Amino acid sequence: MRSIIVFYIVTIIISTFIGFLLVYFSGLTAHPKKRGEKKEVDLSTYTVEDSLEKSIFEEVKTILGPSQRSLELTKKISQVFKKELEEKINYTKEELSKKYETIVEEKTRNEEIAWKKYKEILSDKKETEAVIRSVAEGLVVLDAKGNVIMINPAAERLLGISSKEKVGKPLLEGIKEEQLISLVRGTEENKEIELISPNEETKKILRASSAVIEDENGKPIGMVSVLSDITKQKELDRLKSNFVSNVTHELRTPLVAMEKSISLLLTQDIPEPQQREFLAITQRNLKRLTLLINDLLDLSKLEAGKMQITRQPSSIVNIINEAILGLETWAKTKSLTINKIIEDDLPQINVDPNRILQVLNNLIGNAIKFTPSGGSITVEAHFIRENNEVEVSIQDTGIGISKEDLPKIFDKFFQVGERAYTDIGGTGIGLSIAKEIIQLHKGRIWAESEKGKGAKFIFCLPLE
Amino acid sequence: MEKASIKILIADDEVDFRNLLKFWLESKGYSILDASNGQEAIEITRRDNPDMIFMDLRMPVMDGIEAIKEIRKFNQEVPIIVISAYVEDPKVKEVLEYGISGEFYKGDDFQKSLVLLESVLKTHKRLKK
């Protein structure tokens, strides 16, 4: 653009100059004599004002010689030329500045549009990034070579790696040995990855669902994987399958005892006291079976969130006595003593007596189960004036609960390690039901224990 | 050998089952010792030297598997019949190498335990001779 303008100006200058020369030469041939007089000029006093005048003068001089006339002519030519030039320049300048303005305007407009679009894209990008960042599932994007393009914070956490270190590198490069991806199962699209760690607590099982990213021609250009932590789900699966086998065992044990007693009663000649004993065995196991079935029914209510309580003014002492009465024969078979420490004049509480009885059956039943022969169980009840609540505790001299297991005992299906493998059995739902019942009464339940030192279960119920 | 002088140890933490089996075998003339866990079973075996053991595998304090391992350290002779809670209980496999004379499934008729016991005792006696 600029070079064209310069060329344009130069062409104007040269053509104007030539034009003037031509005019001058035509004048020369018309009046040669009149203007031919030669006059000496003192050229030492002559000063050319600028290079333009100088070059015109040089030209004029070759034709007219170094005379005053030449000088004047030079001046004239120069003035006319300059004037003309100035006009042309001004005009060009104006034109140029107009053009420039239009260009600038257009450019500004384009820039504004571009900026607006850029901002839109930027905010879109930020939005997308925010979405990716806040997705709870881990997201990993790999290019066709398997190098990491992007890892979101959830994936960083799940894999225990940092995005900064990984971008541009293969995903598995440099993953610490303790996090070694040891097990990869499933199809290409759906993998289960087990992140092994020496610490059982931090061991993770991840499910990776992957999809190939293709460009518009269907050529694979990378892969996007969604990682979800399925450790808890797996644990729940395990607990549920344990639960099923425990329930089977829990159903069979009393059935075997009942079947055996009845068949002995029917087929053998049994002395009277033994007959009574066998009937007692049958009755006890029937009760055990009933409690189990009630628990199972409650479990389905619990899962559906449909467990309800019907409150009525009740005496906690009566409920405790009823629970102990029902479980006494069972305790006797293991030579366990049940002690009561119950405060006089306990106030009435507004609770569902059947549900509280269920909780007590559960807690005292557990105490009987987990206390070896000859031990003792102590049931206490107090009124806690400052909280306006009644506190009931059941303490045993049993095998106790380890520190690791203590926080989990109220979890559904959870069973303390060893117990699941013994005939003590249990389904692992009793305590979770007890907890639900107490919470429905707006009360609290917790346990205190040490392995080998017995266990104490405590619950508090507000008076209202 | 007089039946009454034959001592049989029943180790099972399920009191009702243990008492019923005890009653049944006593009614057939045997003398019964009982234990409610592996630890007790070891002590009684050491002290009373039973002629045969019925051992439940799942027990608290010490399970039957551990108890069998311990007993075999000082007594390779005594026949042991394992009591299993399930048909084809996978736990039974774990004790096979310690010399097991038979398996009695809890759901089976008591008559079966008697048949098993007598055949084991007979074989054992013959072996002893």
Coordinates of C-alpha atoms in Angstrom, one line a residue:
Chain A
M1 CA 0.0 0.0 0.0
R2 CA 2.6 2.5 1.1
S3 CA 5.0 1.7 -1.8
I4 CA 2.2 2.3 -4.2
I5 CA 1.5 5.7 -2.7
V6 CA 5.2 6.6 -2.8
F7 CA 5.4 5.5 -6.4
Y8 CA 2.3 7.6 -7.1
I9 CA 3.9 10.7 -5.6
V10 CA 7.2 10.2 -7.4
T11 CA 5.4 9.8 -10.7
I12 CA 3.5 13.1 -10.0
I13 CA 6.7 14.9 -9.2
I14 CA 8.5 13.7 -12.3
S15 CA 5.7 14.3 -14.7
T16 CA 5.1 17.8 -13.4
F17 CA 8.7 18.5 -13.7
I18 CA 8.8 17.3 -17.3
G19 CA 5.7 19.3 -18.1
F20 CA 7.3 22.5 -16.9
L21 CA 10.4 21.8 -18.8
L22 CA 8.4 21.3 -22.0
V23 CA 6.6 24.6 -21.5
Y24 CA 9.9 26.3 -20.9
F25 CA 11.4 24.7 -24.0
S26 CA 8.5 25.8 -26.2
G27 CA 9.1 29.4 -25.0
L28 CA 12.8 29.2 -25.8
T29 CA 12.2 28.4 -29.5
A30 CA 9.7 31.2 -29.8
H31 CA 11.8 34.1 -28.5
P32 CA 15.4 33.0 -28.7
K33 CA 16.9 36.5 -29.2
K34 CA 15.0 38.4 -26.6
R35 CA 16.0 36.1 -23.9
G36 CA 19.4 35.3 -25.3
E37 CA 21.2 38.3 -23.7
K38 CA 23.8 37.2 -21.5
K39 CA 24.3 38.9 -18.2
E40 CA 27.0 38.0 -15.8
V41 CA 25.6 36.7 -12.5
D42 CA 27.4 36.7 -9.4
L43 CA 27.0 33.2 -8.6
S44 CA 28.9 33.4 -5.4
T45 CA 25.9 35.3 -3.9
Y46 CA 23.5 32.8 -5.3
T47 CA 22.1 30.4 -2.9
V48 CA 19.8 27.6 -3.7
E49 CA 17.2 27.1 -1.1
D50 CA 16.9 23.3 -1.4
S51 CA 17.9 20.3 -3.4
L52 CA 14.9 20.7 -5.6
E53 CA 15.8 24.2 -6.6
K54 CA 19.4 23.1 -7.1
S55 CA 18.6 20.4 -9.5
I56 CA 16.1 22.6 -11.4
F57 CA 18.8 25.3 -11.6
E58 CA 21.4 22.7 -12.8
E59 CA 19.0 21.8 -15.6
V60 CA 18.2 25.4 -16.5
K61 CA 21.8 26.4 -16.4
T62 CA 22.7 23.9 -19.1
I63 CA 20.2 25.6 -21.3
L64 CA 20.3 29.3 -20.4
G65 CA 23.7 29.4 -18.8
P66 CA 24.3 30.7 -15.3
S67 CA 22.4 33.9 -15.6
Q68 CA 20.1 36.0 -13.4
R69 CA 17.3 34.9 -15.7
S70 CA 18.2 31.3 -15.1
L71 CA 18.0 31.9 -11.4
E72 CA 14.6 33.6 -11.7
L73 CA 13.3 30.9 -13.9
T74 CA 14.5 28.4 -11.5
K75 CA 12.7 30.2 -8.7
K76 CA 9.5 30.5 -10.7
I77 CA 9.6 26.8 -11.7
S78 CA 10.3 25.8 -8.3
Q79 CA 7.5 27.9 -6.8
V80 CA 4.9 26.6 -9.3
F81 CA 6.2 23.2 -8.9
K82 CA 6.1 23.4 -5.1
K83 CA 2.6 24.8 -5.1
E84 CA 1.4 22.1 -7.4
L85 CA 3.2 19.5 -5.5
E86 CA 1.8 20.8 -2.2
E87 CA -1.8 20.7 -3.6
K88 CA -1.2 17.2 -4.9
I89 CA 0.3 16.1 -1.6
N90 CA -2.5 17.6 0.4
Y91 CA -5.0 16.0 -1.8
T92 CA -3.3 12.7 -1.5
K93 CA -2.9 13.2 2.2
E94 CA -6.6 13.8 2.5
E95 CA -7.4 10.8 0.4
L96 CA -5.0 8.7 2.4
S97 CA -6.2 9.8 5.7
K98 CA -9.8 9.1 4.6
K99 CA -8.8 5.7 3.5
Y100 CA -6.8 5.2 6.6
E101 CA -9.8 6.2 8.7
T102 CA -12.0 3.7 7.0
I103 CA -9.4 1.0 7.4
V104 CA -8.9 1.8 11.0
E105 CA -12.7 1.9 11.6
E106 CA -13.1 -1.5 9.9
K107 CA -10.2 -2.9 11.7
T108 CA -11.5 -1.7 15.0
R109 CA -14.8 -3.2 14.3
N110 CA -13.2 -6.5 13.3
E111 CA -11.1 -6.4 16.4
E112 CA -14.1 -5.8 18.5
I113 CA -15.9 -8.7 17.0
A114 CA -12.9 -10.9 17.4
W115 CA -12.5 -9.8 21.0
K116 CA -16.1 -10.5 21.7
K117 CA -15.8 -13.9 20.2
Y118 CA -12.6 -14.6 22.0
K119 CA -14.3 -13.7 25.3
E120 CA -17.2 -15.9 24.5
I121 CA -14.9 -18.8 23.7
L122 CA -12.9 -18.1 26.8
S123 CA -15.9 -18.1 29.0
D124 CA -17.2 -21.2 27.3
K125 CA -13.9 -22.8 27.9
K126 CA -13.8 -21.8 31.5
E127 CA -17.3 -23.1 31.9
T128 CA -16.4 -26.5 30.4
E129 CA -13.3 -26.6 32.5
A130 CA -15.3 -25.8 35.6
V131 CA -17.7 -28.6 34.7
I132 CA -14.8 -31.0 34.1
R133 CA -13.1 -29.9 37.3
S134 CA -16.2 -30.3 39.5
V135 CA -17.3 -33.7 38.0
A136 CA -17.0 -36.1 40.9
E137 CA -15.8 -38.8 38.6
G138 CA -12.2 -38.8 37.5
L139 CA -11.6 -37.7 33.9
V140 CA -8.5 -38.6 32.0
V141 CA -7.9 -37.6 28.4
L142 CA -5.1 -39.2 26.5
D143 CA -3.9 -38.5 23.0
A144 CA -3.4 -41.2 20.3
K145 CA 0.1 -42.1 21.7
G146 CA -1.3 -42.6 25.2
N147 CA 0.1 -39.4 26.6
V148 CA -2.0 -37.4 29.0
I149 CA -3.7 -34.3 27.6
M150 CA -5.8 -33.6 30.6
I151 CA -6.5 -34.9 34.2
N152 CA -9.3 -33.4 36.3
P153 CA -8.8 -32.9 40.1
A154 CA -11.0 -36.0 40.9
A155 CA -8.7 -38.2 38.8
E156 CA -5.7 -36.6 40.4
R157 CA -7.0 -37.6 43.8
L158 CA -8.1 -41.1 42.7
L159 CA -4.8 -41.9 41.0
G160 CA -2.7 -40.0 43.5
I161 CA -0.9 -38.1 40.8
S162 CA -0.6 -34.4 39.8
S163 CA -1.9 -33.0 36.6
K164 CA 1.2 -30.8 36.2
E165 CA 3.6 -33.7 36.3
K166 CA 1.5 -35.9 34.0
V167 CA 0.4 -33.8 31.1
G168 CA 2.3 -34.8 28.0
K169 CA 3.6 -38.0 29.5
P170 CA 2.2 -41.6 29.5
L171 CA -0.3 -42.0 32.3
L172 CA 1.3 -45.0 34.0
E173 CA 4.8 -43.5 33.8
G174 CA 6.3 -43.1 37.3
I175 CA 3.3 -44.2 39.3
K176 CA 4.6 -45.2 42.7
E177 CA 4.9 -48.8 43.3
E178 CA 2.4 -48.8 46.1
Q179 CA -0.1 -47.5 43.7
L180 CA 0.8 -50.0 41.0
I181 CA -2.2 -50.8 38.9
S182 CA -2.1 -54.5 39.6
L183 CA -5.3 -55.8 38.2
V184 CA -7.0 -54.9 35.0
R185 CA -10.2 -56.8 34.3
G186 CA -13.0 -56.4 31.8
T187 CA -13.2 -55.4 28.3
E188 CA -11.2 -52.5 26.7
E189 CA -14.0 -50.0 27.3
N190 CA -14.8 -51.1 30.9
K191 CA -12.0 -51.9 33.2
E192 CA -11.7 -52.5 36.8
I193 CA -8.4 -51.2 38.2
E194 CA -7.2 -52.1 41.6
L195 CA -4.8 -49.6 43.2
I196 CA -2.9 -51.6 45.7
S197 CA -1.5 -49.9 48.6
P198 CA 0.3 -51.5 51.6
N199 CA -2.2 -49.7 53.7
E200 CA -5.5 -51.6 53.5
E201 CA -7.4 -48.4 54.3
T202 CA -6.2 -46.6 51.2
K203 CA -6.6 -49.5 48.8
K204 CA -8.9 -48.5 46.0
I205 CA -10.8 -50.2 43.3
L206 CA -11.6 -48.0 40.4
R207 CA -13.8 -48.6 37.4
A208 CA -12.5 -47.0 34.2
S209 CA -15.0 -46.5 31.4
S210 CA -13.2 -45.5 28.3
A211 CA -14.2 -44.2 24.9
V212 CA -12.1 -43.6 21.8
I213 CA -12.1 -40.0 20.6
E214 CA -12.3 -39.8 16.8
D215 CA -11.8 -36.9 14.4
E216 CA -14.4 -36.0 11.7
N217 CA -12.9 -38.7 9.5
G218 CA -13.3 -41.4 12.1
K219 CA -9.6 -41.6 12.8
P220 CA -8.8 -42.2 16.5
I221 CA -7.1 -39.3 18.0
G222 CA -7.2 -40.2 21.6
M223 CA -9.1 -41.7 24.5
V224 CA -11.3 -40.3 27.3
S225 CA -11.6 -42.3 30.5
V226 CA -14.0 -41.8 33.3
L227 CA -12.7 -43.2 36.6
S228 CA -15.1 -43.9 39.4
D229 CA -14.2 -45.1 42.9
I230 CA -16.1 -48.4 43.4
T231 CA -14.2 -49.4 46.5
K232 CA -17.3 -48.8 48.7
Q233 CA -19.6 -50.5 46.3
K234 CA -17.3 -53.5 46.1
E235 CA -17.1 -53.6 49.9
L236 CA -20.9 -53.4 50.1
D237 CA -21.1 -56.3 47.5
R238 CA -18.8 -58.3 49.7
L239 CA -20.8 -57.5 52.8
K240 CA -24.1 -58.4 51.1
S241 CA -22.8 -61.7 49.9
N242 CA -21.5 -62.4 53.4
F243 CA -24.9 -61.4 54.7
V244 CA -26.6 -63.9 52.5
S245 CA -24.4 -66.7 53.7
N246 CA -24.8 -65.5 57.3
V247 CA -28.5 -65.5 57.0
T248 CA -28.5 -69.0 55.6
H249 CA -26.4 -70.1 58.6
E250 CA -28.6 -68.2 61.0
L251 CA -31.7 -69.8 59.6
R252 CA -30.2 -73.3 59.6
T253 CA -28.7 -73.4 63.1
P254 CA -32.0 -73.0 65.0
L255 CA -33.8 -75.2 62.5
V256 CA -31.2 -78.0 63.0
A257 CA -31.6 -77.7 66.8
M258 CA -35.4 -77.7 66.6
E259 CA -35.5 -80.6 64.2
K260 CA -33.1 -82.6 66.3
S261 CA -35.0 -82.0 69.6
I262 CA -38.3 -82.9 68.0
S263 CA -37.1 -86.0 66.3
L264 CA -35.4 -87.1 69.6
L265 CA -38.7 -86.5 71.4
L266 CA -40.6 -88.5 68.9
T267 CA -38.3 -91.4 68.5
Q268 CA -36.6 -91.9 71.8
D269 CA -37.9 -92.9 75.2
I270 CA -36.9 -89.8 77.1
P271 CA -37.3 -89.2 80.8
E272 CA -39.5 -86.3 81.8
P273 CA -36.9 -83.6 82.7
Q274 CA -35.1 -84.2 79.4
Q275 CA -38.4 -83.9 77.5
R276 CA -38.9 -80.5 79.1
E277 CA -35.3 -79.5 78.2
F278 CA -35.8 -80.5 74.6
L279 CA -39.1 -78.5 74.4
A280 CA -37.2 -75.6 75.9
I281 CA -34.6 -75.9 73.2
T282 CA -37.3 -75.9 70.6
Q283 CA -38.9 -72.9 72.1
R284 CA -35.7 -71.0 72.4
N285 CA -34.7 -71.6 68.8
L286 CA -38.1 -70.7 67.6
K287 CA -37.7 -67.4 69.3
R288 CA -34.3 -67.0 67.8
L289 CA -35.8 -67.7 64.4
T290 CA -38.6 -65.2 65.0
L291 CA -36.2 -62.5 66.0
L292 CA -34.2 -63.1 62.9
I293 CA -37.2 -63.0 60.6
N294 CA -38.3 -59.7 62.3
D295 CA -34.8 -58.3 61.7
L296 CA -35.0 -59.3 58.1
L297 CA -38.4 -57.6 57.8
D298 CA -37.1 -54.5 59.5
L299 CA -34.1 -54.5 57.1
S300 CA -36.4 -54.1 54.1
K301 CA -38.3 -51.4 56.0
L302 CA -35.0 -49.7 56.8
E303 CA -33.8 -49.9 53.2
A304 CA -37.1 -48.4 52.0
G305 CA -36.9 -45.7 54.7
K306 CA -40.3 -46.9 56.0
M307 CA -39.5 -47.8 59.6
Q308 CA -41.9 -46.1 61.9
I309 CA -42.5 -45.8 65.7
T310 CA -45.6 -45.4 67.7
R311 CA -44.8 -43.5 70.9
Q312 CA -46.6 -43.9 74.2
P313 CA -45.7 -43.1 77.8
S314 CA -43.6 -46.1 78.9
S315 CA -41.6 -47.4 81.8
I316 CA -38.1 -48.2 80.8
V317 CA -37.8 -50.5 83.8
N318 CA -40.6 -52.6 82.5
I319 CA -39.1 -52.8 79.1
I320 CA -35.7 -53.9 80.5
N321 CA -37.3 -56.5 82.8
E322 CA -39.3 -57.9 79.8
A323 CA -36.1 -58.2 77.7
I324 CA -34.1 -59.9 80.5
L325 CA -37.0 -62.3 81.2
G326 CA -37.1 -63.4 77.6
L327 CA -33.3 -63.9 77.3
E328 CA -32.6 -65.4 80.8
T329 CA -32.9 -69.1 79.7
W330 CA -30.5 -68.4 76.9
A331 CA -28.0 -66.8 79.3
K332 CA -28.4 -69.8 81.6
T333 CA -27.3 -72.2 78.9
K334 CA -23.9 -70.4 79.0
S335 CA -23.9 -69.9 82.7
L336 CA -24.0 -66.1 82.4
T337 CA -25.4 -63.9 85.1
I338 CA -27.4 -60.8 84.2
N339 CA -27.2 -58.0 86.8
K340 CA -29.5 -54.9 86.9
I341 CA -28.5 -51.5 88.3
I342 CA -31.6 -49.5 87.8
E343 CA -32.1 -46.1 89.4
D344 CA -35.2 -45.7 91.6
D345 CA -38.0 -43.4 90.4
L346 CA -37.0 -43.3 86.7
P347 CA -39.4 -41.0 84.9
Q348 CA -41.7 -42.3 82.2
I349 CA -40.5 -41.8 78.7
N350 CA -42.5 -41.3 75.5
V351 CA -41.2 -44.1 73.3
D352 CA -42.3 -47.0 71.2
P353 CA -42.0 -49.8 73.9
N354 CA -41.9 -52.6 71.3
R355 CA -39.1 -51.0 69.4
I356 CA -37.1 -50.2 72.5
L357 CA -37.6 -53.8 73.6
Q358 CA -36.2 -54.9 70.2
V359 CA -33.1 -52.7 70.8
L360 CA -32.6 -54.2 74.3
N361 CA -33.2 -57.8 72.9
N362 CA -30.6 -57.0 70.4
L363 CA -28.0 -55.5 72.7
I364 CA -28.5 -58.1 75.5
G365 CA -28.6 -60.9 72.9
N366 CA -25.3 -59.7 71.5
A367 CA -23.8 -59.6 75.0
I368 CA -24.9 -63.2 75.5
K369 CA -23.5 -64.3 72.2
F370 CA -20.1 -62.7 72.7
T371 CA -19.5 -63.5 76.3
P372 CA -17.9 -66.8 77.1
S373 CA -19.4 -69.2 79.6
G374 CA -19.3 -68.0 83.2
G375 CA -19.2 -64.3 82.4
S376 CA -21.6 -61.6 83.4
I377 CA -23.8 -58.9 81.8
T378 CA -24.8 -55.7 83.6
V379 CA -27.8 -53.6 82.5
E380 CA -27.9 -50.1 83.9
A381 CA -30.4 -47.3 83.7
H382 CA -30.1 -43.7 84.9
F383 CA -31.9 -40.4 84.6
I384 CA -29.5 -37.7 83.3
R385 CA -31.1 -34.6 84.7
E386 CA -29.1 -32.0 82.8
N387 CA -30.0 -33.5 79.4
N388 CA -33.5 -34.5 80.5
E389 CA -32.9 -38.0 79.2
V390 CA -32.7 -41.6 80.3
E391 CA -29.4 -43.5 79.7
V392 CA -29.4 -47.2 79.4
S393 CA -26.2 -49.3 79.2
I394 CA -25.4 -53.0 78.6
Q395 CA -22.0 -54.1 79.7
D396 CA -20.5 -57.5 79.2
T397 CA -17.3 -59.4 80.0
G398 CA -17.0 -60.8 76.5
I399 CA -14.5 -60.8 73.8
G400 CA -14.7 -57.1 73.1
I401 CA -14.3 -55.1 69.9
S402 CA -11.1 -54.0 68.4
K403 CA -10.3 -50.3 67.8
E404 CA -10.5 -50.7 64.0
D405 CA -13.9 -52.4 64.1
L406 CA -15.5 -50.1 66.7
P407 CA -16.5 -47.3 64.3
K408 CA -18.1 -49.8 61.9
I409 CA -20.2 -51.9 64.1
F410 CA -23.4 -49.9 63.5
D411 CA -22.9 -50.2 59.7
K412 CA -25.4 -52.4 57.9
F413 CA -24.1 -55.9 57.2
F414 CA -20.9 -55.3 59.1
Q415 CA -19.6 -58.1 61.2
V416 CA -16.6 -58.2 63.4
G417 CA -14.0 -60.4 61.6
E418 CA -13.9 -63.5 63.7
R419 CA -17.6 -63.6 64.4
A420 CA -18.6 -64.3 60.9
Y421 CA -16.6 -67.5 60.9
T422 CA -18.0 -68.9 64.1
D423 CA -21.3 -70.4 65.1
I424 CA -22.0 -67.2 67.1
G425 CA -23.0 -66.0 63.7
G426 CA -25.3 -63.0 63.5
T427 CA -26.5 -61.3 60.4
G428 CA -24.8 -58.0 60.9
I429 CA -28.0 -56.0 60.7
G430 CA -29.1 -56.1 64.4
L431 CA -27.0 -53.1 65.4
S432 CA -27.9 -51.0 62.4
I433 CA -31.6 -51.6 63.1
A434 CA -31.0 -50.7 66.8
K435 CA -29.3 -47.5 65.7
E436 CA -32.1 -46.6 63.4
I437 CA -34.7 -47.1 66.1
I438 CA -32.8 -45.0 68.6
Q439 CA -32.4 -42.2 66.0
L440 CA -36.1 -42.3 65.2
H441 CA -36.6 -41.5 68.9
K442 CA -34.1 -38.6 68.5
G443 CA -31.7 -40.4 70.9
R444 CA -28.1 -41.5 70.6
I445 CA -26.4 -44.9 70.7
W446 CA -22.7 -45.7 70.9
A447 CA -20.3 -48.4 72.0
E448 CA -17.2 -48.4 74.2
S449 CA -14.8 -51.4 74.0
E450 CA -11.4 -52.8 73.8
K451 CA -10.4 -56.2 72.4
G452 CA -10.6 -58.8 75.1
K453 CA -12.0 -56.4 77.6
G454 CA -15.7 -56.7 77.1
A455 CA -18.0 -54.2 75.5
K456 CA -20.4 -51.5 76.7
F457 CA -23.3 -50.3 74.6
I458 CA -25.0 -47.2 75.7
F459 CA -28.1 -45.4 74.4
C460 CA -29.8 -42.2 75.6
L461 CA -33.5 -41.4 75.1
P462 CA -34.9 -37.9 75.6
L463 CA -38.0 -37.9 77.8
E464 CA -40.1 -36.3 75.1
Chain B
M1 CA -14.1 -102.5 75.1
E2 CA -17.2 -101.5 77.1
K3 CA -19.1 -98.7 75.4
A4 CA -19.3 -96.7 78.6
S5 CA -15.5 -96.6 78.8
I6 CA -15.3 -95.1 75.3
K7 CA -14.8 -91.3 75.8
I8 CA -16.0 -89.1 73.0
L9 CA -15.2 -85.4 72.9
I10 CA -17.8 -83.1 71.3
A11 CA -16.4 -79.6 70.5
D12 CA -19.1 -77.2 69.3
D13 CA -20.0 -73.7 70.4
E14 CA -23.7 -74.2 69.5
V15 CA -24.8 -75.3 73.0
D16 CA -28.2 -76.8 71.8
F17 CA -26.7 -78.9 69.1
R18 CA -23.9 -80.1 71.4
N19 CA -26.3 -81.1 74.1
L20 CA -28.6 -82.9 71.7
L21 CA -25.7 -84.8 70.2
K22 CA -24.4 -85.5 73.7
F23 CA -27.8 -86.8 74.8
W24 CA -28.1 -89.0 71.7
L25 CA -24.6 -90.6 72.0
E26 CA -25.1 -91.0 75.8
S27 CA -28.3 -92.8 75.1
K28 CA -26.3 -95.2 72.9
G29 CA -24.0 -95.8 75.9
Y30 CA -21.0 -93.7 75.2
S31 CA -19.3 -91.3 77.7
I32 CA -19.3 -87.7 76.5
L33 CA -16.9 -84.9 77.1
D34 CA -17.8 -81.4 75.8
A35 CA -16.0 -78.3 74.8
S36 CA -17.3 -75.0 73.5
N37 CA -14.2 -73.8 71.6
G38 CA -10.9 -75.0 70.2
Q39 CA -8.9 -74.0 73.3
E40 CA -11.1 -76.1 75.6
A41 CA -11.0 -79.0 73.1
I42 CA -7.1 -79.1 73.2
E43 CA -7.1 -79.0 77.0
I44 CA -9.6 -81.8 77.4
T45 CA -7.8 -83.9 74.8
R46 CA -4.6 -83.5 76.6
R47 CA -6.1 -84.1 80.0
D48 CA -8.7 -86.9 79.3
N49 CA -7.3 -88.5 76.2
P50 CA -10.7 -89.2 74.4
D51 CA -11.1 -92.1 72.1
M52 CA -12.7 -90.0 69.4
I53 CA -13.4 -86.3 68.7
F54 CA -16.3 -84.6 67.0
M55 CA -14.9 -81.2 66.1
D56 CA -16.9 -78.2 64.8
L57 CA -14.8 -76.0 62.5
R58 CA -16.3 -72.7 63.3
M59 CA -15.9 -71.6 66.9
P60 CA -14.9 -68.5 68.8
V61 CA -11.7 -68.0 70.7
M62 CA -10.0 -70.8 68.7
D63 CA -11.6 -72.4 65.7
G64 CA -11.6 -76.2 64.9
I65 CA -8.9 -75.9 62.3
E66 CA -6.4 -74.4 64.7
A67 CA -7.4 -76.9 67.4
I68 CA -6.9 -79.9 65.0
K69 CA -3.4 -78.6 64.1
E70 CA -2.5 -78.2 67.8
I71 CA -3.9 -81.6 68.8
R72 CA -2.0 -83.4 66.0
K73 CA 1.3 -82.0 67.4
F74 CA 0.9 -84.2 70.5
N75 CA -1.7 -86.8 69.5
Q76 CA -1.6 -88.3 66.0
E77 CA -3.7 -91.3 67.1
V78 CA -7.1 -90.0 68.0
P79 CA -9.7 -90.2 65.2
I80 CA -11.3 -86.8 64.5
I81 CA -14.7 -86.4 62.7
V82 CA -15.3 -82.8 61.7
I83 CA -18.8 -81.3 62.1
S84 CA -19.7 -79.1 59.2
A85 CA -22.4 -76.5 59.0
Y86 CA -22.7 -76.8 55.2
V87 CA -22.7 -79.6 52.7
E88 CA -19.3 -79.4 51.0
D89 CA -18.0 -76.8 53.5
P90 CA -14.8 -75.4 51.9
K91 CA -13.3 -75.3 55.4
V92 CA -13.2 -79.1 55.6
K93 CA -10.5 -79.1 52.9
E94 CA -8.2 -77.1 55.1
V95 CA -7.9 -79.9 57.7
L96 CA -7.8 -82.9 55.4
E97 CA -4.0 -83.1 55.6
Y98 CA -4.2 -83.4 59.4
G99 CA -5.8 -86.9 59.3
I100 CA -9.5 -86.7 59.3
S101 CA -11.6 -89.8 59.7
G102 CA -14.9 -88.4 58.5
E103 CA -17.3 -85.5 58.2
F104 CA -20.7 -85.1 59.9
Y105 CA -23.0 -82.5 58.4
K106 CA -25.2 -80.9 61.0
G107 CA -28.3 -81.2 58.9
D108 CA -27.9 -85.0 58.7
D109 CA -29.8 -87.4 60.9
F110 CA -28.1 -88.3 64.2
Q111 CA -28.2 -92.0 63.2
K112 CA -25.6 -91.1 60.6
S113 CA -23.3 -89.8 63.3
L114 CA -23.6 -93.1 65.1
V115 CA -22.9 -95.2 62.0
L116 CA -19.9 -93.0 61.3
L117 CA -18.6 -93.2 64.8
E118 CA -18.9 -96.9 65.0
S119 CA -17.2 -97.5 61.7
V120 CA -14.4 -95.1 62.6
L121 CA -13.9 -96.8 66.0
K122 CA -13.8 -100.2 64.4
T123 CA -11.2 -99.2 61.8
H124 CA -9.2 -97.5 64.4
K125 CA -9.3 -100.5 66.7
R126 CA -8.2 -102.8 63.9
L127 CA -5.4 -100.5 63.0
K128 CA -4.3 -100.4 66.7
K129 CA -4.2 -104.2 66.8

